[in-house]
CSV table of C-alpha atoms and ligand atoms in Angstrom, one decimal:
chain,number,residue,atom,x,y,z
A,137,MET,CA,-38.9,-34.6,54.5
A,138,ARG,CA,-36.3,-32.2,54.7
A,139,VAL,CA,-37.4,-27.8,54.1
A,140,SER,CA,-35.4,-28.1,51.1
A,141,GLU,CA,-36.8,-30.5,49.7
A,142,ILE,CA,-40.6,-29.8,51.0
A,143,LEU,CA,-40.0,-26.1,49.5
A,144,SER,CA,-38.9,-27.6,45.8
A,145,GLU,CA,-41.7,-30.4,45.8
A,146,SER,CA,-45.0,-27.5,46.9
A,147,LYS,CA,-46.9,-26.3,44.3
A,148,LYS,CA,-47.9,-23.1,46.0
A,149,ALA,CA,-47.1,-21.6,48.7
A,150,PHE,CA,-48.2,-22.5,52.2
A,151,PRO,CA,-48.1,-21.5,55.9
A,152,SER,CA,-45.3,-22.1,58.6
A,153,ILE,CA,-45.7,-21.7,62.0
A,154,GLU,CA,-43.4,-21.0,64.6
A,155,ILE,CA,-43.6,-21.1,68.3
A,156,VAL,CA,-42.4,-21.1,71.2
A,157,PRO,CA,-42.2,-23.1,73.6
A,158,PRO,CA,-44.0,-23.2,77.1
A,159,LEU,CA,-42.6,-20.9,80.6
A,160,ARG,CA,-41.2,-24.0,82.7
A,161,GLY,CA,-45.4,-25.3,84.4
A,162,ILE,CA,-47.4,-25.3,81.3
A,163,THR,CA,-48.3,-29.3,81.2
A,164,LYS,CA,-48.0,-31.4,78.1
A,165,THR,CA,-51.4,-31.5,77.1
A,166,GLU,CA,-52.0,-27.5,77.1
A,167,LEU,CA,-48.8,-26.7,74.7
A,168,LEU,CA,-50.5,-29.5,72.4
A,169,GLU,CA,-54.0,-28.2,72.3
A,170,SER,CA,-53.0,-24.2,72.2
A,171,ILE,CA,-51.3,-26.1,68.9
A,172,ARG,CA,-54.7,-27.7,68.0
A,173,PRO,CA,-56.4,-25.0,65.7
A,174,PHE,CA,-52.9,-24.5,63.5
A,175,MET,CA,-53.8,-28.9,62.9
A,176,GLU,CA,-56.5,-28.2,61.1
A,177,PHE,CA,-54.5,-26.2,58.4
A,178,ASN,CA,-52.0,-29.7,58.5
A,179,PRO,CA,-49.4,-27.5,58.5
A,180,LYS,CA,-46.2,-29.2,56.6
A,181,TYR,CA,-44.2,-28.4,60.6
A,182,ILE,CA,-43.5,-26.6,62.9
A,183,ASN,CA,-41.6,-24.2,63.6
A,184,VAL,CA,-40.4,-24.3,67.5
A,185,THR,CA,-37.6,-21.3,69.5
A,186,SER,CA,-34.0,-21.9,71.1
A,187,HIS,CA,-34.8,-19.1,74.3
A,188,ARG,CA,-30.9,-19.5,75.6
A,189,ASP,CA,-30.4,-19.9,79.7
A,190,GLU,CA,-30.7,-17.0,82.4
A,191,PHE,CA,-28.2,-16.2,85.4
A,192,SER,CA,-29.4,-14.0,88.5
A,193,TYR,CA,-26.0,-14.2,91.0
A,194,SER,CA,-26.7,-13.8,94.6
A,195,GLU,CA,-24.3,-12.2,97.1
A,196,ASN,CA,-22.6,-14.1,99.6
A,197,PRO,CA,-21.2,-13.4,103.3
A,198,ASP,CA,-17.9,-13.5,102.3
A,199,GLY,CA,-18.8,-10.8,98.9
A,200,SER,CA,-18.6,-12.8,96.9
A,201,PHE,CA,-21.8,-14.6,94.2
A,202,THR,CA,-23.1,-17.4,93.4
A,203,ARG,CA,-24.1,-18.2,90.4
A,204,HIS,CA,-27.8,-19.7,89.7
A,205,LEU,CA,-29.1,-20.5,86.6
A,206,ILE,CA,-33.2,-19.0,85.1
A,207,ARG,CA,-34.9,-21.6,83.3
A,208,ASN,CA,-38.6,-21.1,82.9
A,209,ARG,CA,-38.6,-22.9,79.4
A,210,ILE,CA,-39.3,-26.2,78.6
A,211,SER,CA,-36.8,-26.9,75.6
A,212,GLU,CA,-37.0,-26.8,71.8
A,213,THR,CA,-35.5,-30.1,71.4
A,214,THR,CA,-38.8,-32.2,74.4
A,215,VAL,CA,-41.2,-30.0,72.5
A,216,CYS,CA,-40.0,-31.4,69.9
A,217,ALA,CA,-40.5,-34.6,70.5
A,218,ALA,CA,-44.0,-33.8,72.1
A,219,ILE,CA,-45.5,-32.4,68.6
A,220,MET,CA,-43.8,-35.0,66.5
A,221,GLU,CA,-45.1,-37.7,68.4
A,222,ARG,CA,-48.5,-36.4,69.3
A,223,TYR,CA,-49.4,-34.3,66.0
A,224,ASP,CA,-46.6,-36.4,63.5
A,225,ILE,CA,-46.2,-33.5,61.9
A,226,GLU,CA,-42.0,-33.0,60.4
A,227,VAL,CA,-40.7,-29.7,63.3
A,228,ILE,CA,-38.1,-27.6,63.1
A,229,PRO,CA,-36.2,-26.2,66.3
A,230,HIS,CA,-34.3,-23.1,66.4
A,231,ILE,CA,-30.6,-24.0,67.4
A,232,ILE,CA,-28.6,-21.0,68.7
A,233,CYS,CA,-25.1,-20.5,69.3
A,234,ALA,CA,-25.4,-17.9,72.5
A,235,GLY,CA,-24.6,-19.3,75.5
A,236,THR,CA,-23.5,-23.2,74.3
A,237,THR,CA,-20.2,-24.3,73.6
A,238,LYS,CA,-20.0,-26.3,70.0
A,239,GLU,CA,-19.4,-29.5,72.3
A,240,GLU,CA,-23.1,-29.2,74.0
A,241,ILE,CA,-24.5,-28.1,70.9
A,242,GLU,CA,-22.5,-30.4,68.9
A,243,SER,CA,-25.0,-33.0,71.8
A,244,LYS,CA,-28.1,-31.2,71.0
A,245,LEU,CA,-27.2,-32.5,67.5
A,246,ASP,CA,-26.6,-36.5,68.4
A,247,ASN,CA,-30.3,-36.2,70.4
A,248,LEU,CA,-31.9,-34.1,67.7
A,249,ALA,CA,-30.3,-37.4,65.2
A,250,PHE,CA,-31.7,-40.0,67.5
A,251,LEU,CA,-34.7,-37.8,67.3
A,252,GLY,CA,-35.0,-38.8,63.2
A,253,ILE,CA,-35.4,-35.0,63.3
A,254,ASN,CA,-33.1,-33.2,60.1
A,255,ASN,CA,-34.6,-30.0,59.2
A,256,ILE,CA,-32.8,-27.4,62.3
A,257,VAL,CA,-33.0,-23.4,61.9
A,258,ALA,CA,-29.4,-21.9,63.2
A,259,LEU,CA,-29.1,-19.0,64.8
A,260,ARG,CA,-27.2,-16.7,66.8
A,261,GLY,CA,-29.3,-15.0,69.6
A,262,ASP,CA,-28.7,-11.9,70.8
A,263,SER,CA,-27.2,-10.8,74.5
A,264,MET,CA,-27.8,-12.5,77.8
A,265,SER,CA,-30.5,-9.1,79.4
A,266,GLY,CA,-28.0,-6.4,80.6
A,267,GLU,CA,-25.5,-7.1,78.0
A,268,LYS,CA,-24.8,-4.6,75.5
A,269,ARG,CA,-23.3,-6.5,73.4
A,270,PHE,CA,-23.5,-9.9,72.0
A,271,THR,CA,-20.2,-11.1,73.3
A,272,PRO,CA,-20.0,-16.0,72.1
A,273,THR,CA,-19.5,-18.1,74.6
A,274,PRO,CA,-16.5,-19.6,75.5
A,275,GLY,CA,-16.1,-22.5,73.6
A,276,GLY,CA,-19.0,-21.5,71.0
A,277,TYR,CA,-19.5,-19.7,67.3
A,278,SER,CA,-19.2,-16.7,66.8
A,279,TYR,CA,-21.6,-15.9,64.1
A,280,ALA,CA,-24.5,-17.9,62.8
A,281,SER,CA,-23.1,-19.2,59.9
A,282,GLU,CA,-20.1,-21.1,61.3
A,283,LEU,CA,-23.0,-22.1,63.6
A,284,VAL,CA,-23.7,-23.4,59.9
A,285,ALA,CA,-20.3,-24.8,59.3
A,286,GLY,CA,-20.1,-26.9,62.2
A,287,ILE,CA,-23.6,-29.0,61.9
A,288,ARG,CA,-22.2,-29.3,58.5
A,289,SER,CA,-19.4,-31.0,59.2
A,290,TYR,CA,-21.3,-32.8,62.5
A,291,GLN,CA,-19.3,-36.1,62.6
A,292,GLY,CA,-21.2,-37.5,65.9
A,293,SER,CA,-23.7,-40.0,64.6
A,294,ASN,CA,-22.5,-40.2,61.1
A,295,SER,CA,-19.2,-41.3,63.3
A,296,TYR,CA,-20.0,-43.7,65.3
A,297,ARG,CA,-22.6,-45.3,62.1
A,298,ARG,CA,-19.2,-45.4,59.8
A,299,GLU,CA,-17.3,-47.4,62.1
A,300,HIS,CA,-20.2,-49.7,62.7
A,301,GLY,CA,-20.8,-50.4,59.1
A,302,LEU,CA,-23.5,-48.3,59.2
A,303,GLU,CA,-25.5,-45.8,56.6
A,304,THR,CA,-24.3,-42.0,56.4
A,305,ASP,CA,-25.8,-39.4,55.4
A,306,ASP,CA,-23.0,-35.9,55.1
A,307,ARG,CA,-26.5,-33.8,54.5
A,308,TYR,CA,-28.7,-34.7,57.3
A,309,PHE,CA,-29.2,-31.6,58.3
A,310,CYS,CA,-31.1,-28.9,56.6
A,311,ILE,CA,-30.5,-26.3,57.7
A,312,GLY,CA,-33.0,-22.9,57.5
A,313,VAL,CA,-31.2,-19.2,58.7
A,314,GLY,CA,-32.1,-16.1,59.6
A,315,GLY,CA,-32.4,-12.9,57.0
A,316,TYR,CA,-33.1,-9.1,58.0
A,317,PRO,CA,-34.4,-6.9,55.2
A,318,GLU,CA,-34.2,-4.2,56.9
A,319,LYS,CA,-30.6,-5.0,58.3
A,320,HIS,CA,-29.5,-6.8,62.0
A,321,PHE,CA,-29.7,-3.6,64.4
A,322,GLU,CA,-26.0,-4.1,63.8
A,323,ALA,CA,-25.0,-3.9,60.8
A,324,PRO,CA,-24.0,-1.1,59.5
A,325,ASN,CA,-25.5,-2.0,56.2
A,326,LEU,CA,-27.5,-3.9,54.1
A,327,ASP,CA,-25.3,-4.6,52.2
A,328,SER,CA,-22.6,-5.9,54.5
A,329,ASP,CA,-25.8,-7.1,56.3
A,330,ILE,CA,-26.4,-9.0,53.0
A,331,GLU,CA,-22.9,-9.8,52.7
A,332,ASN,CA,-22.8,-11.8,55.6
A,333,LEU,CA,-26.4,-13.8,55.3
A,334,LYS,CA,-23.7,-14.9,52.1
A,335,LYS,CA,-21.7,-16.5,54.5
A,336,LYS,CA,-24.2,-19.1,55.6
A,337,ILE,CA,-25.1,-20.3,52.8
A,338,ASP,CA,-21.6,-20.4,51.4
A,339,ALA,CA,-21.1,-22.1,54.5
A,340,GLY,CA,-24.2,-24.8,53.5
A,341,ALA,CA,-28.3,-23.3,54.3
A,342,ASP,CA,-30.2,-23.7,52.7
A,343,TYR,CA,-32.7,-21.3,52.8
A,344,VAL,CA,-33.3,-18.3,54.7
A,345,ILE,CA,-36.5,-17.3,56.8
A,346,THR,CA,-36.9,-13.3,57.6
A,347,GLN,CA,-37.7,-11.0,60.6
A,348,MET,CA,-41.3,-10.0,60.1
A,349,PHE,CA,-41.5,-6.5,57.7
A,350,PHE,CA,-44.9,-4.5,57.6
A,351,ASP,CA,-44.5,-3.0,54.8
A,352,ASN,CA,-43.9,-6.0,51.0
A,353,GLN,CA,-42.0,-3.7,49.3
A,354,VAL,CA,-38.9,-3.8,51.5
A,355,TYR,CA,-39.1,-7.4,51.6
A,356,TYR,CA,-39.5,-8.0,47.4
A,357,ASP,CA,-36.7,-5.2,47.3
A,358,PHE,CA,-34.4,-6.9,49.7
A,359,VAL,CA,-35.4,-10.9,47.9
A,360,GLU,CA,-33.5,-8.6,44.4
A,361,LYS,CA,-30.6,-7.3,46.4
A,362,CYS,CA,-30.2,-10.6,47.3
A,363,ARG,CA,-30.3,-12.3,44.1
A,364,THR,CA,-28.0,-9.1,42.7
A,365,ALA,CA,-25.3,-10.8,45.8
A,366,GLY,CA,-26.0,-14.7,44.5
A,367,ILE,CA,-28.2,-16.1,47.6
A,368,THR,CA,-29.5,-18.4,45.4
A,369,VAL,CA,-32.2,-19.9,47.8
A,370,PRO,CA,-35.2,-19.6,49.5
A,371,ILE,CA,-36.6,-16.5,51.2
A,372,ILE,CA,-39.6,-17.4,52.5
A,373,PRO,CA,-40.4,-13.7,54.1
A,374,GLY,CA,-41.8,-13.7,58.1
A,375,LEU,CA,-45.4,-12.4,59.4
A,376,LYS,CA,-46.6,-10.9,62.2
A,377,PRO,CA,-49.7,-9.0,63.0
A,378,LEU,CA,-49.6,-5.9,65.6
A,379,SER,CA,-51.8,-7.4,68.0
A,380,THR,CA,-51.5,-4.3,70.7
A,381,VAL,CA,-51.2,-0.8,69.9
A,382,LYS,CA,-48.3,-1.3,72.2
A,383,GLN,CA,-46.2,-3.1,69.8
A,384,LEU,CA,-46.0,-0.1,67.3
A,385,THR,CA,-43.5,0.7,69.8
A,386,SER,CA,-42.4,-2.2,71.4
A,387,LEU,CA,-41.8,-3.5,67.7
A,388,PRO,CA,-39.3,-1.6,66.3
A,389,GLU,CA,-37.6,-0.5,69.6
A,390,ALA,CA,-37.1,-5.5,69.9
A,391,PHE,CA,-36.0,-6.2,66.1
A,392,SER,CA,-35.5,-2.9,65.1
A,393,LEU,CA,-38.5,-2.4,62.2
A,394,ASP,CA,-40.9,0.3,60.4
A,395,ILE,CA,-44.2,0.1,61.0
A,396,PRO,CA,-45.7,2.2,57.6
A,397,GLN,CA,-48.3,5.5,58.4
A,398,GLU,CA,-50.5,3.4,56.8
A,399,LEU,CA,-50.2,0.6,59.7
A,400,THR,CA,-49.8,3.4,62.2
A,401,LYS,CA,-52.6,5.7,62.1
A,402,ALA,CA,-55.4,2.9,61.7
A,403,MET,CA,-53.8,1.5,65.4
A,404,MET,CA,-53.9,5.1,66.4
A,405,ASP,CA,-57.6,5.7,64.8
A,406,ALA,CA,-58.3,2.7,66.9
A,407,GLY,CA,-57.1,3.0,70.4
A,408,THR,CA,-58.4,2.5,73.4
A,409,ASP,CA,-60.1,-0.1,71.9
A,410,LYS,CA,-58.5,-3.4,72.0
A,411,ASN,CA,-60.7,-5.5,70.2
A,412,ALA,CA,-60.6,-2.9,67.1
A,413,ALA,CA,-56.7,-2.7,66.8
A,414,TYR,CA,-56.5,-6.5,66.8
A,415,ALA,CA,-58.7,-6.8,64.6
A,416,THR,CA,-56.9,-3.8,62.6
A,417,GLY,CA,-53.6,-5.8,62.9
A,418,THR,CA,-54.7,-9.3,61.9
A,419,GLU,CA,-56.5,-7.3,58.5
A,420,TRP,CA,-52.8,-5.3,57.7
A,421,CYS,CA,-51.5,-9.4,58.2
A,422,ILE,CA,-54.3,-10.6,55.4
A,423,MET,CA,-53.3,-8.0,52.7
A,424,GLN,CA,-49.7,-8.4,53.7
A,425,CYS,CA,-50.0,-12.0,53.2
A,426,ARG,CA,-52.5,-12.3,50.4
A,427,ASP,CA,-49.7,-10.0,48.5
A,428,LEU,CA,-46.9,-12.3,49.3
A,429,ILE,CA,-49.3,-14.8,47.9
A,430,ALA,CA,-49.6,-13.3,44.8
A,431,HIS,CA,-46.3,-12.1,44.4
A,432,GLY,CA,-45.0,-16.3,44.4
A,433,VAL,CA,-44.1,-17.0,47.4
A,434,PRO,CA,-42.8,-20.6,48.5
A,435,ALA,CA,-43.9,-20.0,52.0
A,436,VAL,CA,-44.9,-18.0,54.9
A,437,HIS,CA,-43.8,-18.3,58.4
A,438,PHE,CA,-45.8,-16.3,60.8
A,439,TYR,CA,-44.5,-15.7,63.9
A,440,THR,CA,-47.4,-16.7,66.4
A,441,MET,CA,-45.7,-15.5,69.3
A,442,GLY,CA,-48.0,-17.3,72.2
A,443,LYS,CA,-51.5,-16.5,69.7
A,444,SER,CA,-53.4,-18.0,67.7
A,445,ASP,CA,-56.9,-16.7,67.1
A,446,ASN,CA,-55.6,-14.3,65.0
A,447,ILE,CA,-53.1,-16.3,62.4
A,448,VAL,CA,-56.0,-19.2,62.4
A,449,LYS,CA,-58.2,-16.2,61.1
A,450,ILE,CA,-55.1,-14.8,58.8
A,451,LEU,CA,-54.3,-18.5,57.7
A,452,ASN,CA,-58.5,-19.5,56.6
A,453,GLU,CA,-58.4,-16.1,55.1
A,454,CYS,CA,-55.0,-16.8,53.0
A,455,PHE,CA,-54.7,-20.7,52.3
B,712,LIG,P1,-25.6,-13.8,62.7
B,712,LIG,O1,-26.4,-14.3,62.0
B,712,LIG,O2,-24.9,-14.7,63.2
B,712,LIG,O3,-25.4,-11.7,62.7
B,712,LIG,C1,-25.2,-11.4,63.2
B,712,LIG,C2,-25.2,-9.9,63.2
B,712,LIG,O4,-23.4,-10.7,62.8
B,712,LIG,C3,-25.3,-9.5,62.5
B,712,LIG,O5,-25.6,-7.6,62.1
B,712,LIG,C4,-24.4,-9.3,61.0
B,712,LIG,O6,-24.3,-8.6,59.2
B,712,LIG,C5,-23.0,-10.0,60.6
B,712,LIG,N1,-23.1,-11.2,60.9
B,712,LIG,C6,-22.8,-12.1,60.9
B,712,LIG,N2,-21.2,-12.7,60.5
B,712,LIG,C7,-20.6,-11.9,60.4
B,712,LIG,C8,-18.9,-11.8,60.2
B,712,LIG,N3,-18.8,-13.4,59.6
B,712,LIG,N4,-17.9,-10.7,61.3
B,712,LIG,C9,-19.1,-9.9,60.5
B,712,LIG,N5,-20.6,-9.4,61.1
B,712,LIG,C10,-21.1,-11.0,60.8
B,712,LIG,N6,-34.2,-15.6,68.5
B,712,LIG,C11,-33.2,-17.3,69.3
B,712,LIG,O7,-32.7,-16.7,70.5
B,712,LIG,N7,-34.0,-17.7,69.7
B,712,LIG,C12,-34.8,-18.0,68.3
B,712,LIG,O8,-35.0,-19.1,67.9
B,712,LIG,C13,-34.8,-16.8,67.0
B,712,LIG,N8,-35.6,-17.6,66.2
B,712,LIG,C14,-35.0,-16.2,64.5
B,712,LIG,C15,-35.7,-17.4,63.5
B,712,LIG,C16,-35.7,-15.6,62.6
B,712,LIG,C17,-36.9,-16.8,60.9
B,712,LIG,C18,-34.9,-14.9,62.8
B,712,LIG,C19,-34.9,-14.2,61.8
B,712,LIG,C20,-34.4,-14.6,64.4
B,712,LIG,C21,-34.9,-15.3,65.7
B,712,LIG,N9,-33.6,-15.3,66.3
B,712,LIG,C22,-33.9,-15.8,67.0
B,712,LIG,C23,-33.0,-13.6,66.2
B,712,LIG,C24,-31.8,-14.2,65.8
B,712,LIG,O9,-30.7,-14.3,66.7
B,712,LIG,C25,-31.3,-12.1,66.2
B,712,LIG,O10,-31.4,-11.6,65.5
B,712,LIG,C26,-29.6,-12.5,66.8
B,712,LIG,O11,-29.2,-11.6,66.6
B,712,LIG,C27,-29.1,-12.9,65.4
B,712,LIG,O12,-28.8,-13.7,64.9
B,712,LIG,P2,-28.6,-14.3,63.5
B,712,LIG,O13,-28.6,-15.9,63.1
B,712,LIG,O14,-28.8,-13.1,62.1
B,712,LIG,O15,-27.0,-13.3,63.6
């Protein structure tokens, strides 16, 4: 079932879970066991993030360099197939432009369509580690809006099916995109970032999932600005509970977001007591989640980032 259908049929807010593909060396059984705690809540789908290939270089005796592919995570498509097979649940692979050509993306879409996966989250991705700015891959997409348009015009399996007189579906993929309540770090201001978000919707995206935020008012203001800008699709809030004091600096640095003073102070008060910091972050997220549900959000998206205990507690308290 497509997320757009799930959203329009759902009568109350539901949790949406995002996982990161496991590192190479983790077995399928270990991965499936790690997400079992979420299955108790009958999630309607599981998102699986995508990670660009990274490269290392070694210098040859003649001064030239050899490029080596570092592949340290299992692909999102493989993880999705394993989850579908074991849990009979919808899966949503993320697809990124970074490090990929349009042809490679088309081939990925062929694989997804073959598996019966008809939901995607389309993203640009980030620059390679060590690279200052995002550089599009030659033959690839520069922005997520171009990727959305590419997915919408995807004719791979359709053209084959047409040729063979089989049923086709031009809006096969339901597409989610990312939105940034505190603006994307490269955007000059929130208004122009929202204009760029609208380009993704105009290109055919069906809904938005936001970057994590720790102050719900930021999300409510963002939704209002999006509506004023003519964005009418569902905007699903994204949450992540803080789990360590270190995240007070690492998350703003990585995601260009603010952590409210009240939460900062509560985390600092926990100090070196790791359990107290973990509990404080979890309680704050429970408070955020309850408030979002009370405000009538369609779903709440959780960035699990390899952790399940805190998310399970939040799901128990809120859904
Ligand atoms: P875009 O929408 O392309 O925007 C990127 C920047 O370009 C913004 O500043 C925007 O304002 C600007 N821009 C857009 N269009 C134009 C235009 N036409 N002209 C000029 N400027 C423009 N990353 C991963 O690597 N893997 C994942 O699985 C992943 N999952 C994510 C899930 C969610 C819900 C979110 C919110 C983010 C996720 N990310 C993921 C991170 C994401 O890839 C980065 O935030 C990335 O820097 C931007 O991606 P985007 O799709 O929002 O890019």
